[in-house]
Amino acid sequence: MTYSVEAQITNDLTHEEALKILLEAKKNAEKSDVLVNIAIVDAGANLKAFIRMDESFLGSIDVAIKKAKTARYFNIDTGKLGELTQPGGIIYNIELTNGGLVSFPGGLPIKNKDGKIIGAIGVSGGTIDQDRAIATAGAKAIID
Amino acid sequence: MTYSVEAQITNDLTHEEALKILLEAKKNAEKSDVLVNIAIVDAGANLKAFIRMDESFLGSIDVAIKKAKTARYFNIDTGKLGELTQPGGIIYNIELTNGGLVSFPGGLPIKNKDGKIIGAIGVSGGTIDQDRAIATAGAKAIID
Amino acid sequence: MTYSVEAQITNDLTHEEALKILLEAKKNAEKSDVLVNIAIVDAGANLKAFIRMDESFLGSIDVAIKKAKTARYFNIDTGKLGELTQPGGIIYNIELTNGGLVSFPGGLPIKNKDGKIIGAIGVSGGTIDQDRAIATAGAKAIID
Amino acid sequence: MTYSVEAQITNDLTHEEALKILLEAKKNAEKSDVLVNIAIVDAGANLKAFIRMDESFLGSIDVAIKKAKTARYFNIDTGKLGELTQPGGIIYNIELTNGGLVSFPGGLPIKNKDGKIIGAIGVSGGTIDQDRAIATAGAKAIID
C-alpha cells in the first residue's frame, strides 16, 4: 500500500463571502417582504454566519441552521433530499440522523466560481418557495 | 431461581478483523468509484473501526455508524428493517429509538465462519444499492 | 466595504494520511503493550478514521473522539488546555461546551510538513502519558 | 390575585442593531489582530446574529454563543459570574444548567441608551481579556 503524503487542498468560504451572502439574502428577503432566519456554514459544515430578522419565527433559528448543515452534509438542495425521504422513499427517515436534518426547501450548497462547494446556506421563515428563492439569491452573491 | 456462575461465551470480532473488513470495503468502493463512509461495530454494538473517504458526504459519518449499530441492534439487514417501519408497518417509527436508527440499505450483520454474528458493518455515501454491495463485500472479507 | 471573491484555500488531511496515522499509532501502542482507542478528525473536526483495540476500554471510544475534536476545536494539545480549565483557571469549565470537551493529555493537532494544522488525533485507554506518546507517534507518521 | 391584561413592554434589539454590533466587534478584532467568533442574542436569549472569522477556533462557535446566552440569562458579565461558580462558590457548577453556561470573560449584556438590557454579546477566540474588550467595543456600538 502506498500513501499520499500531501494533504488535499480544499476550498472554504471566507467570512467576507459569508457576510456578502448573508446581506444579499437579507436584502432579497426585505424586497419580498419575507421575515427569515439566514444561516451559513463553511465547507466543514460548521456555523460561519447567521442573522435573524426582526419578528421572524424563533423556531426558524434551528431550522435555518439545520437546513444549511443538511445541504452541506449531503451536497444537496434540501428540497431534493425531501423527495427521497418520504414514506416509501429510498432514504426514509434519514432526518433522524446527524442530530436532526431538515428535508424541505431552503437549504442549498454554496459554490465558488469554479463550481466547487465551499459551504451552504439555510433560510427559514417564509414559505418553502420563498425560503428557497432567498437562499438562491444569497448563494449567487459571490458568483455574479 | 438459580444463577449461572459462568459468564456467557460470546463471539466478538477482533480489531484485526475489523481492519480487514474496513480495508476490503474501501477497496471495493474505490473499484466502483463510490465515495463512502464505512463503520464497524462489535458484538456489543460499540464502534470498533471507521473510515471516511475523501470528498464523501460529511452527513454519512453518522449514517454509516447508525447503520452498523442498527444492523447489530436487531441482527438484521437495515434494508429489511425498513420494510417494517413504513407508515402502517408493524414497527412504524422504530427509528426514533436508540438515539436514532437507520432503516434503509447499507447496514449488515458481520458473521464468522460458523455463522455467528460477531458485529456489524454500515456503509453510507453511494446509492443504497452501492452501499449494500460495499457492506456485503466488507462483511465477506473474513469468511472467504 | 470590499469583499474577497475567492474562497480561502485550506488544507485537510486525506483518508490515506488518516489511515497511516491510525496504523502508526496502533503499532506504537502494541509495541508499548497499551490498549487504546484511536480517533482522527479532519480540518473541519469531523471524524475521519477510528480504531478500538481488542480489550481496550469501551468508555474510551467517546473519550478518544472528544480528545481529537477538542485538539482541533482549539488547535491545542488537550493536556495544555487542561492547565487552563482547572478551578481558578482562566477558562474554568470550558469542557461543558461543544457537547463535551476533554482537557487531559491524549489529543493533539496533526500538522503537515509545512506546519499547517490539517486535523487532529485523540488516543484514550492507557495512562495519560502513554496516550500522549501514542498520539505523538501517530501525528508524526506523515511528517517523517 | 389580579392579572394584568396588557402584555409587558419589553425592549429588544433589532437586527440592524445586532448587525451594527457584530460589525463593530469584528472591526475591533481585526484592528487588534485577534481571530474571534462573535454571537449576539436578543432579549429572549435567542440567537440573533453570528459571525466566525477565518482561521478562528472551531470550538469558539459554541463558546461565543454560550457566552452571549449566559450574559443574558443572568444579566451579567460572564467573567463576574465565574467569580461565583468556583469550588466553594455560592453558585458552584451552575455551568451545568441551561444546556451549558460559560463563566469566564467575553459575554456581556447589551444595553440601550436608557440602560435597559436588550440582548447580549459573546466573543470567543482571543485571550479572555481580548474577548472582553471586543465584546465591550461591540456592545458600545449602539450607544455612542
Coordinates of C-alpha atoms in Angstrom, one line a residue:
Chain A
M1 CA 0.0 0.0 0.0
T2 CA 1.3 3.5 -0.8
Y3 CA 0.2 6.6 0.9
S4 CA -0.2 10.2 -0.3
V5 CA 1.9 12.4 1.9
E6 CA 0.3 15.7 0.9
A7 CA -3.0 17.0 2.4
Q8 CA -5.8 17.5 0.0
I9 CA -6.4 21.1 -1.0
T10 CA -10.0 22.1 -0.1
N11 CA -11.9 25.3 -0.7
D12 CA -13.7 27.0 2.2
L13 CA -15.7 30.2 2.1
T14 CA -14.3 33.2 3.8
H15 CA -16.1 35.3 6.4
E16 CA -16.3 38.2 4.0
E17 CA -18.0 35.9 1.5
A18 CA -20.3 34.6 4.2
L19 CA -21.2 38.2 5.1
K20 CA -21.8 39.1 1.5
I21 CA -24.1 36.1 1.0
L22 CA -25.9 36.9 4.3
L23 CA -26.6 40.5 3.4
E24 CA -27.7 39.7 -0.1
A25 CA -30.1 37.1 1.1
K26 CA -31.4 39.6 3.7
K27 CA -31.8 42.3 1.1
N28 CA -33.7 39.8 -1.1
A29 CA -36.0 38.9 1.8
E30 CA -36.7 42.5 2.6
K31 CA -37.5 43.2 -1.0
S32 CA -40.0 40.4 -1.0
D33 CA -41.4 41.4 2.4
V34 CA -40.5 38.0 4.0
L35 CA -39.2 37.6 7.5
V36 CA -36.5 35.0 7.7
N37 CA -33.6 33.5 9.6
I38 CA -30.4 33.0 7.4
A39 CA -27.6 30.7 8.4
I40 CA -24.3 30.0 6.6
V41 CA -22.0 27.1 7.2
D42 CA -18.5 26.5 5.9
A43 CA -17.1 23.5 4.0
G44 CA -16.8 21.6 7.3
A45 CA -20.5 22.2 8.0
N46 CA -19.6 24.5 10.9
L47 CA -21.6 27.7 11.5
K48 CA -20.0 30.7 9.8
A49 CA -22.6 33.5 9.9
F50 CA -26.2 34.0 10.9
I51 CA -28.9 36.6 11.2
R52 CA -32.5 36.6 12.3
M53 CA -34.7 39.3 11.0
D54 CA -37.0 41.1 13.5
E55 CA -40.4 39.5 14.0
S56 CA -39.3 36.3 12.2
F57 CA -40.1 32.9 13.8
L58 CA -38.0 31.9 16.8
G59 CA -38.4 28.3 15.7
S60 CA -36.6 29.1 12.5
I61 CA -33.3 29.7 14.1
D62 CA -32.7 26.0 14.4
V63 CA -34.4 25.2 11.1
A64 CA -32.2 27.6 9.2
I65 CA -29.1 26.2 10.8
K66 CA -30.1 22.6 10.2
K67 CA -31.0 23.4 6.5
A68 CA -27.6 24.8 5.9
K69 CA -25.9 21.8 7.6
T70 CA -28.1 19.3 5.8
A71 CA -27.3 21.0 2.4
R72 CA -23.5 20.6 3.1
Y73 CA -23.8 17.2 4.8
F74 CA -25.1 15.8 1.5
N75 CA -24.2 18.5 -1.0
I76 CA -27.8 18.8 -2.0
D77 CA -30.8 21.2 -2.2
T78 CA -32.7 20.2 0.9
G79 CA -35.9 20.1 -1.1
K80 CA -34.4 17.5 -3.4
L81 CA -33.4 15.5 -0.4
G82 CA -37.0 15.5 0.8
E83 CA -38.1 13.8 -2.4
L84 CA -36.2 10.7 -1.2
T85 CA -37.1 10.7 2.5
Q86 CA -40.9 10.3 2.2
P87 CA -42.6 7.1 3.4
G88 CA -41.6 4.5 0.8
G89 CA -38.6 6.7 -0.3
I90 CA -35.2 5.2 -0.6
I91 CA -33.8 7.0 2.4
Y92 CA -37.0 7.3 4.5
N93 CA -36.4 8.9 7.9
I94 CA -32.8 9.9 7.3
E95 CA -33.8 13.1 9.0
L96 CA -33.3 11.3 12.3
T97 CA -29.5 11.2 11.8
N98 CA -26.9 13.8 12.4
G99 CA -28.8 15.3 15.3
G100 CA -31.7 16.2 13.1
L101 CA -31.8 17.1 9.4
V102 CA -34.3 19.2 7.5
S103 CA -35.5 17.8 4.2
F104 CA -37.7 20.5 2.7
P105 CA -36.6 23.5 0.6
G106 CA -34.5 26.4 1.9
G107 CA -31.0 24.8 2.1
L108 CA -28.5 25.0 -0.7
P109 CA -24.8 24.3 -1.2
I110 CA -22.7 27.4 -1.9
K111 CA -20.4 27.1 -4.8
N112 CA -17.5 29.2 -5.9
K113 CA -16.9 30.4 -9.5
D114 CA -15.3 27.1 -10.4
G115 CA -18.3 25.2 -9.2
K116 CA -16.7 23.8 -6.1
I117 CA -18.8 23.5 -3.0
I118 CA -17.4 25.8 -0.3
G119 CA -20.2 25.9 2.2
A120 CA -24.0 26.1 2.4
I121 CA -26.9 28.4 3.2
G122 CA -30.1 27.7 5.0
V123 CA -33.1 30.1 5.1
S124 CA -36.3 29.6 7.2
G125 CA -39.3 31.8 7.9
G126 CA -41.2 32.2 4.7
T127 CA -43.0 29.7 2.5
I128 CA -40.7 27.0 1.3
D129 CA -40.7 28.6 -2.2
Q130 CA -39.7 32.0 -0.6
D131 CA -37.1 30.4 1.5
R132 CA -35.5 28.6 -1.5
A133 CA -35.6 31.8 -3.6
I134 CA -33.9 33.8 -0.9
A135 CA -31.3 31.1 -0.4
T136 CA -30.7 31.0 -4.1
A137 CA -30.2 34.8 -4.2
G138 CA -27.7 34.6 -1.3
A139 CA -25.7 31.7 -2.8
K140 CA -25.4 33.6 -6.1
A141 CA -24.0 36.7 -4.5
I142 CA -20.4 35.6 -4.7
I143 CA -20.6 34.3 -8.3
D144 CA -22.1 37.2 -10.1
Chain B
M1 CA -34.2 -19.3 40.6
T2 CA -30.6 -20.3 40.1
Y3 CA -28.0 -18.2 38.6
S4 CA -25.3 -19.2 36.2
V5 CA -21.9 -18.6 37.7
E6 CA -20.2 -18.7 34.3
A7 CA -20.3 -15.7 32.0
Q8 CA -21.8 -16.5 28.7
I9 CA -19.4 -17.1 25.9
T10 CA -19.8 -14.5 23.2
N11 CA -18.0 -14.2 19.9
D12 CA -16.7 -10.8 19.1
L13 CA -14.8 -9.6 16.1
T14 CA -11.2 -8.6 16.7
H15 CA -9.6 -5.3 15.7
E16 CA -7.6 -7.1 13.0
E17 CA -10.8 -8.5 11.5
A18 CA -12.4 -5.1 11.7
L19 CA -9.5 -3.5 9.9
K20 CA -9.6 -6.3 7.3
I21 CA -13.3 -5.7 6.7
L22 CA -12.8 -1.9 6.6
L23 CA -10.0 -2.1 4.0
E24 CA -11.8 -4.6 1.9
A25 CA -14.9 -2.5 1.8
K26 CA -12.8 0.6 1.0
K27 CA -11.1 -1.3 -1.8
N28 CA -14.4 -2.4 -3.2
A29 CA -15.7 1.2 -3.0
E30 CA -12.6 2.5 -4.8
K31 CA -13.0 -0.1 -7.5
S32 CA -16.6 1.0 -8.1
D33 CA -15.7 4.7 -7.8
V34 CA -18.0 5.3 -4.9
L35 CA -17.2 7.7 -2.1
V36 CA -18.3 6.3 1.2
N37 CA -18.1 6.3 5.0
I38 CA -17.5 2.8 6.5
A39 CA -18.3 2.0 10.1
I40 CA -17.8 -1.3 12.0
V41 CA -19.2 -2.1 15.4
D42 CA -18.5 -5.1 17.6
A43 CA -20.9 -7.7 19.1
G44 CA -21.7 -5.1 21.8
A45 CA -22.8 -2.6 19.1
N46 CA -19.9 -0.3 20.1
L47 CA -17.8 1.4 17.4
K48 CA -14.7 -0.6 16.5
A49 CA -13.4 0.9 13.3
F50 CA -14.3 3.7 10.9
I51 CA -13.0 5.5 7.8
R52 CA -14.4 8.3 5.7
M53 CA -13.1 8.5 2.2
D54 CA -12.0 11.9 0.9
E55 CA -14.9 14.0 -0.6
S56 CA -17.5 11.6 0.7
F57 CA -20.6 13.2 2.4
L58 CA -20.0 14.6 5.9
G59 CA -23.6 13.6 6.7
S60 CA -22.6 10.0 6.1
I61 CA -20.4 9.8 9.2
D62 CA -23.4 9.4 11.4
V63 CA -25.5 7.5 8.9
A64 CA -22.8 4.8 8.5
I65 CA -22.3 4.5 12.2
K66 CA -26.1 4.3 12.8
K67 CA -26.5 1.7 10.0
A68 CA -23.9 -0.5 11.7
K69 CA -25.5 -0.1 15.1
T70 CA -29.0 -0.7 13.7
A71 CA -27.8 -3.9 12.0
R72 CA -26.4 -5.3 15.2
Y73 CA -29.2 -4.0 17.5
F74 CA -31.6 -6.2 15.6
N75 CA -29.3 -8.6 13.8
I76 CA -30.8 -7.5 10.5
D77 CA -30.0 -6.1 7.1
T78 CA -31.1 -2.5 7.6
G79 CA -32.9 -2.5 4.3
K80 CA -35.1 -5.4 5.5
L81 CA -35.8 -3.4 8.7
G82 CA -37.1 -0.6 6.5
E83 CA -39.8 -2.8 5.1
L84 CA -41.3 -3.0 8.6
T85 CA -41.0 0.7 9.6
Q86 CA -43.1 2.4 7.0
P87 CA -46.4 4.0 7.9
G88 CA -48.8 1.2 8.7
G89 CA -45.8 -1.2 9.2
I90 CA -45.6 -3.3 12.3
I91 CA -42.8 -1.4 13.9
Y92 CA -43.6 2.0 12.4
N93 CA -41.2 4.7 13.6
I94 CA -38.9 2.4 15.5
E95 CA -36.2 4.7 14.0
L96 CA -36.9 7.1 16.9
T97 CA -35.5 4.6 19.5
N98 CA -31.9 4.0 20.4
G99 CA -30.8 7.6 19.7
G100 CA -31.8 7.2 16.1
L101 CA -31.8 4.1 13.8
V102 CA -31.3 3.9 10.0
S103 CA -33.7 1.7 8.2
F104 CA -32.6 1.7 4.6
P105 CA -29.9 -0.5 3.0
G106 CA -26.2 -0.3 3.8
G107 CA -26.1 -1.9 7.3
L108 CA -25.4 -5.7 7.7
P109 CA -24.5 -8.0 10.5
I110 CA -21.0 -9.5 10.3
K111 CA -20.8 -13.2 10.8
N112 CA -17.9 -15.5 11.5
K113 CA -17.3 -18.8 9.6
D114 CA -19.7 -20.6 11.9
G115 CA -22.5 -18.2 11.1
K116 CA -22.4 -16.5 14.4
I117 CA -23.0 -12.7 14.5
I118 CA -19.8 -11.0 15.8
G119 CA -20.5 -7.4 14.8
A120 CA -21.9 -5.3 12.0
I121 CA -20.9 -3.0 9.2
G122 CA -22.5 0.2 8.0
V123 CA -21.8 1.9 4.7
S124 CA -23.1 5.3 3.5
G125 CA -22.3 7.7 0.7
G126 CA -23.3 5.9 -2.5
T127 CA -26.7 4.8 -3.7
I128 CA -28.4 2.4 -1.4
D129 CA -27.6 -0.4 -3.8
Q130 CA -23.9 0.6 -3.9
D131 CA -23.8 1.0 -0.1
R132 CA -25.3 -2.5 0.4
A133 CA -22.9 -4.1 -2.1
I134 CA -19.9 -2.5 -0.4
A135 CA -21.1 -3.6 3.0
T136 CA -21.6 -7.1 1.7
A137 CA -18.0 -7.2 0.2
G138 CA -16.7 -6.0 3.5
A139 CA -18.6 -8.5 5.7
K140 CA -17.4 -11.3 3.4
A141 CA -13.7 -10.5 3.9
I142 CA -13.3 -12.6 7.0
I143 CA -15.1 -15.6 5.7
D144 CA -13.6 -16.2 2.3
Chain C
M1 CA -16.6 47.6 2.5
T2 CA -14.9 45.4 -0.1
Y3 CA -15.2 41.7 -0.3
S4 CA -12.8 38.9 -1.3
V5 CA -14.4 36.9 -4.0
E6 CA -12.2 33.9 -3.7
A7 CA -12.6 31.1 -1.2
Q8 CA -9.7 30.6 1.2
I9 CA -7.5 27.6 0.5
T10 CA -7.4 25.2 3.4
N11 CA -5.5 22.0 3.9
D12 CA -7.3 18.9 5.0
L13 CA -5.8 15.5 5.7
T14 CA -6.6 12.7 3.3
H15 CA -8.0 9.3 4.2
E16 CA -4.7 7.7 3.3
E17 CA -2.9 10.0 5.7
A18 CA -5.5 9.3 8.3
L19 CA -5.0 5.6 7.9
K20 CA -1.3 5.9 8.0
I21 CA -1.5 7.9 11.3
L22 CA -4.0 5.4 12.7
L23 CA -1.8 2.4 11.9
E24 CA 1.3 4.0 13.2
A25 CA -0.3 5.0 16.5
K26 CA -1.7 1.4 16.8
K27 CA 1.7 -0.1 16.1
N28 CA 3.2 2.2 18.7
A29 CA 0.5 1.1 21.2
E30 CA 1.2 -2.5 20.5
K31 CA 4.9 -2.1 21.0
S32 CA 4.2 -0.5 24.4
D33 CA 1.6 -3.1 25.3
V34 CA -1.1 -0.4 25.8
L35 CA -4.7 -1.0 24.8
V36 CA -6.2 2.1 23.3
N37 CA -8.9 3.7 21.1
I38 CA -7.5 6.0 18.4
A39 CA -9.6 8.7 16.6
I40 CA -8.7 11.0 13.9
V41 CA -10.7 14.1 12.8
D42 CA -10.2 16.3 9.7
A43 CA -9.7 20.0 9.5
G44 CA -13.4 20.5 10.0
A45 CA -13.3 18.5 13.2
N46 CA -15.3 15.7 11.6
L47 CA -14.5 12.1 12.2
K48 CA -12.2 10.7 9.6
A49 CA -10.8 7.4 11.0
F50 CA -11.1 5.3 14.1
I51 CA -10.0 2.0 15.6
R52 CA -10.5 0.4 19.0
M53 CA -8.0 -2.3 20.1
D54 CA -9.3 -5.5 21.5
E55 CA -9.9 -5.4 25.3
S56 CA -9.4 -1.6 25.4
F57 CA -12.0 0.4 27.4
L58 CA -15.4 0.8 25.9
G59 CA -15.6 4.2 27.6
S60 CA -12.6 5.3 25.6
I61 CA -14.5 5.4 22.3
D62 CA -16.1 8.7 23.2
V63 CA -13.0 10.0 25.1
A64 CA -10.7 9.4 22.1
I65 CA -13.2 11.1 19.7
K66 CA -13.7 14.0 22.0
K67 CA -9.9 14.4 22.5
A68 CA -9.4 14.6 18.8
K69 CA -12.2 17.1 18.4
T70 CA -11.0 19.2 21.3
A71 CA -7.5 19.3 19.9
R72 CA -8.8 20.6 16.6
Y73 CA -11.5 22.9 18.1
F74 CA -8.8 24.9 19.8
N75 CA -5.7 23.8 17.9
I76 CA -4.1 22.7 21.1
D77 CA -2.6 19.7 23.0
T78 CA -5.5 18.7 25.2
G79 CA -3.2 18.4 28.1
K80 CA -2.2 22.1 27.8
L81 CA -5.9 23.0 27.6
G82 CA -6.4 21.3 30.9
E83 CA -3.9 23.6 32.6
L84 CA -6.3 26.5 31.9
T85 CA -9.6 24.8 32.9
Q86 CA -8.9 23.9 36.5
P87 CA -10.8 25.7 39.3
G88 CA -9.5 29.2 39.3
G89 CA -8.2 28.8 35.8
I90 CA -8.9 31.3 33.1
I91 CA -11.3 29.1 31.2
Y92 CA -12.7 27.0 34.0
N93 CA -15.3 24.5 32.9
I94 CA -15.0 25.2 29.2
E95 CA -15.3 21.4 29.0
L96 CA -19.1 21.9 29.2
T97 CA -19.2 23.5 25.8
N98 CA -19.3 21.9 22.4
G99 CA -21.2 18.8 23.6
G100 CA -18.4 17.9 26.0
L101 CA -14.6 18.5 25.7
V102 CA -11.7 16.5 27.1
S103 CA -9.0 18.5 28.7
F104 CA -6.3 16.0 29.7
P105 CA -3.5 14.6 27.6
G106 CA -4.0 12.4 24.6
G107 CA -5.3 14.8 22.0
L108 CA -3.0 16.6 19.5
P109 CA -3.4 18.7 16.3
I110 CA -2.0 17.0 13.2
K111 CA 0.3 19.2 11.1
N112 CA 1.5 18.7 7.6
K113 CA 5.2 19.3 6.6
D114 CA 4.6 23.0 6.3
G115 CA 3.4 23.1 9.9
K116 CA -0.2 23.8 8.9
I117 CA -2.9 22.1 11.0
I118 CA -4.8 19.6 8.8
G119 CA -6.7 17.6 11.5
A120 CA -6.2 16.1 15.0
I121 CA -5.7 12.8 16.8
G122 CA -7.1 11.5 20.0
V123 CA -5.9 8.5 22.0
S124 CA -7.5 7.0 25.1
G125 CA -7.1 3.8 27.0
G126 CA -3.6 4.0 28.6
T127 CA -2.2 6.4 31.2
I128 CA -2.3 10.0 30.1
D129 CA 1.4 9.8 29.4
Q130 CA 1.0 6.7 27.3
D131 CA -1.9 8.2 25.4
R132 CA 0.0 11.4 24.6
A133 CA 3.1 9.4 23.5
I134 CA 0.9 7.2 21.2
A135 CA -0.8 10.3 19.8
T136 CA 2.5 12.0 19.2
A137 CA 3.8 8.9 17.3
G138 CA 0.7 8.9 15.2
A139 CA 0.8 12.5 14.3
K140 CA 4.5 12.3 13.3
A141 CA 3.8 9.5 10.8
I142 CA 3.0 11.8 7.9
I143 CA 5.9 14.1 8.6
D144 CA 8.9 11.7 8.8
Chain D
M1 CA -54.7 37.8 42.8
T2 CA -55.3 40.0 39.8
Y3 CA -53.9 39.6 36.4
S4 CA -52.5 42.2 34.1
V5 CA -54.4 42.2 30.8
E6 CA -51.7 44.0 29.0
A7 CA -48.6 42.3 27.8
Q8 CA -45.5 43.6 29.3
I9 CA -43.5 46.1 27.3
T10 CA -40.0 44.7 26.5
N11 CA -37.2 46.2 24.7
D12 CA -35.5 44.0 22.2
L13 CA -32.5 44.8 20.0
T14 CA -33.3 45.0 16.2
H15 CA -31.4 43.0 13.6
E16 CA -29.9 46.2 12.3
E17 CA -28.6 46.9 15.8
A18 CA -27.3 43.3 16.0
L19 CA -25.5 43.7 12.7
K20 CA -24.0 47.0 13.8
I21 CA -22.7 45.5 17.0
L22 CA -21.4 42.5 15.1
L23 CA -19.5 44.5 12.5
E24 CA -18.1 46.9 15.1
A25 CA -16.9 44.0 17.2
K26 CA -15.4 42.4 14.1
K27 CA -13.7 45.7 13.2
N28 CA -12.3 45.9 16.7
A29 CA -11.0 42.3 16.5
E30 CA -9.3 43.0 13.1
K31 CA -7.7 46.1 14.4
S32 CA -6.2 44.1 17.3
D33 CA -5.3 41.2 15.1
V34 CA -7.4 38.7 17.1
L35 CA -9.4 35.9 15.4
V36 CA -12.8 35.5 17.1
N37 CA -16.3 34.2 16.9
I38 CA -19.0 36.8 17.7
A39 CA -22.5 35.9 18.8
I40 CA -25.4 38.2 19.6
V41 CA -28.7 37.1 21.3
D42 CA -31.8 39.1 21.8
A43 CA -33.8 39.9 24.9
G44 CA -35.2 36.4 24.8
A45 CA -31.7 34.9 24.8
N46 CA -32.3 33.6 21.3
L47 CA -29.6 33.8 18.6
K48 CA -29.9 37.0 16.6
A49 CA -26.6 37.3 14.7
F50 CA -23.3 35.5 14.4
I51 CA -20.0 35.6 12.6
R52 CA -16.9 33.4 12.7
M53 CA -13.7 35.0 11.4
D54 CA -11.5 32.9 9.1
E55 CA -9.0 30.7 11.0
S56 CA -10.6 31.4 14.3
F57 CA -11.2 28.4 16.6
L58 CA -14.0 26.0 15.6
G59 CA -14.6 25.3 19.3
S60 CA -15.3 29.0 19.8
I61 CA -18.6 28.8 17.8
D62 CA -20.3 27.2 20.8
V63 CA -18.4 29.1 23.4
A64 CA -19.3 32.5 21.8
I65 CA -23.0 31.6 21.6
K66 CA -23.0 30.2 25.2
K67 CA -21.2 33.4 26.5
A68 CA -23.9 35.5 24.9
K69 CA -26.7 33.4 26.3
T70 CA -25.2 33.2 29.7
A71 CA -24.8 37.0 29.8
R72 CA -28.5 37.4 29.1
Y73 CA -29.7 34.5 31.2
F74 CA -28.4 36.3 34.3
N75 CA -27.9 39.8 33.0
I76 CA -24.2 39.6 33.9
D77 CA -20.7 39.9 32.6
T78 CA -19.8 36.3 32.3
G79 CA -16.4 36.9 33.9
K80 CA -18.2 38.2 37.0
L81 CA -20.4 35.1 37.0
G82 CA -17.2 33.0 37.1
E83 CA -16.2 34.5 40.4
L84 CA -19.2 32.8 42.0
T85 CA -19.0 29.4 40.4
Q86 CA -15.7 28.2 41.6
P87 CA -15.4 25.3 44.1
G88 CA -16.8 26.7 47.3
G89 CA -18.5 29.5 45.5
I90 CA -22.2 30.3 46.1
I91 CA -23.4 29.0 42.8
Y92 CA -20.8 26.3 42.2
N93 CA -21.3 24.4 39.0
I94 CA -24.2 26.5 37.8
E95 CA -22.5 26.0 34.4
L96 CA -24.2 22.6 34.2
T97 CA -27.6 24.2 33.8
N98 CA -29.3 25.6 30.7
G99 CA -27.5 23.2 28.4
G100 CA -24.1 24.5 29.5
L101 CA -23.1 28.0 30.6
V102 CA -19.8 29.8 30.1
S103 CA -18.5 31.6 33.2
F104 CA -15.3 33.3 32.0
P105 CA -15.0 36.7 30.4
G106 CA -16.2 37.5 26.9
G107 CA -20.0 37.7 27.4
L108 CA -21.8 41.0 28.2
P109 CA -25.3 42.2 28.3
I110 CA -26.2 44.8 25.6
K111 CA -28.0 47.9 26.9
N112 CA -29.8 50.6 25.0
K113 CA -29.3 54.3 25.7
D114 CA -31.7 54.2 28.6
G115 CA -29.6 51.5 30.3
K116 CA -32.2 48.8 29.6
I117 CA -30.9 45.3 28.7
I118 CA -32.0 44.4 25.2
G119 CA -29.7 41.4 24.4
A120 CA -26.2 40.2 24.9
I121 CA -22.9 39.6 23.1
G122 CA -20.5 36.7 23.4
V123 CA -16.9 36.8 21.9
S124 CA -14.5 33.8 21.9
G125 CA -11.2 33.1 20.2
G126 CA -8.7 35.5 21.8
T127 CA -7.4 35.7 25.3
I128 CA -10.2 36.4 27.8
D129 CA -9.1 40.0 28.1
Q130 CA -9.2 40.4 24.3
D131 CA -12.6 38.7 24.1
R132 CA -14.0 41.0 26.8
A133 CA -12.5 44.1 25.1
I134 CA -14.0 43.2 21.8
A135 CA -17.4 42.4 23.4
T136 CA -17.3 45.8 25.1
A137 CA -16.5 47.6 21.8
G138 CA -19.4 45.8 20.2
A139 CA -21.9 46.5 22.9
K140 CA -21.0 50.2 22.8
A141 CA -21.7 50.5 19.1
I142 CA -25.4 51.3 19.5
I143 CA -24.9 53.8 22.4
D144 CA -22.2 56.1 21.1

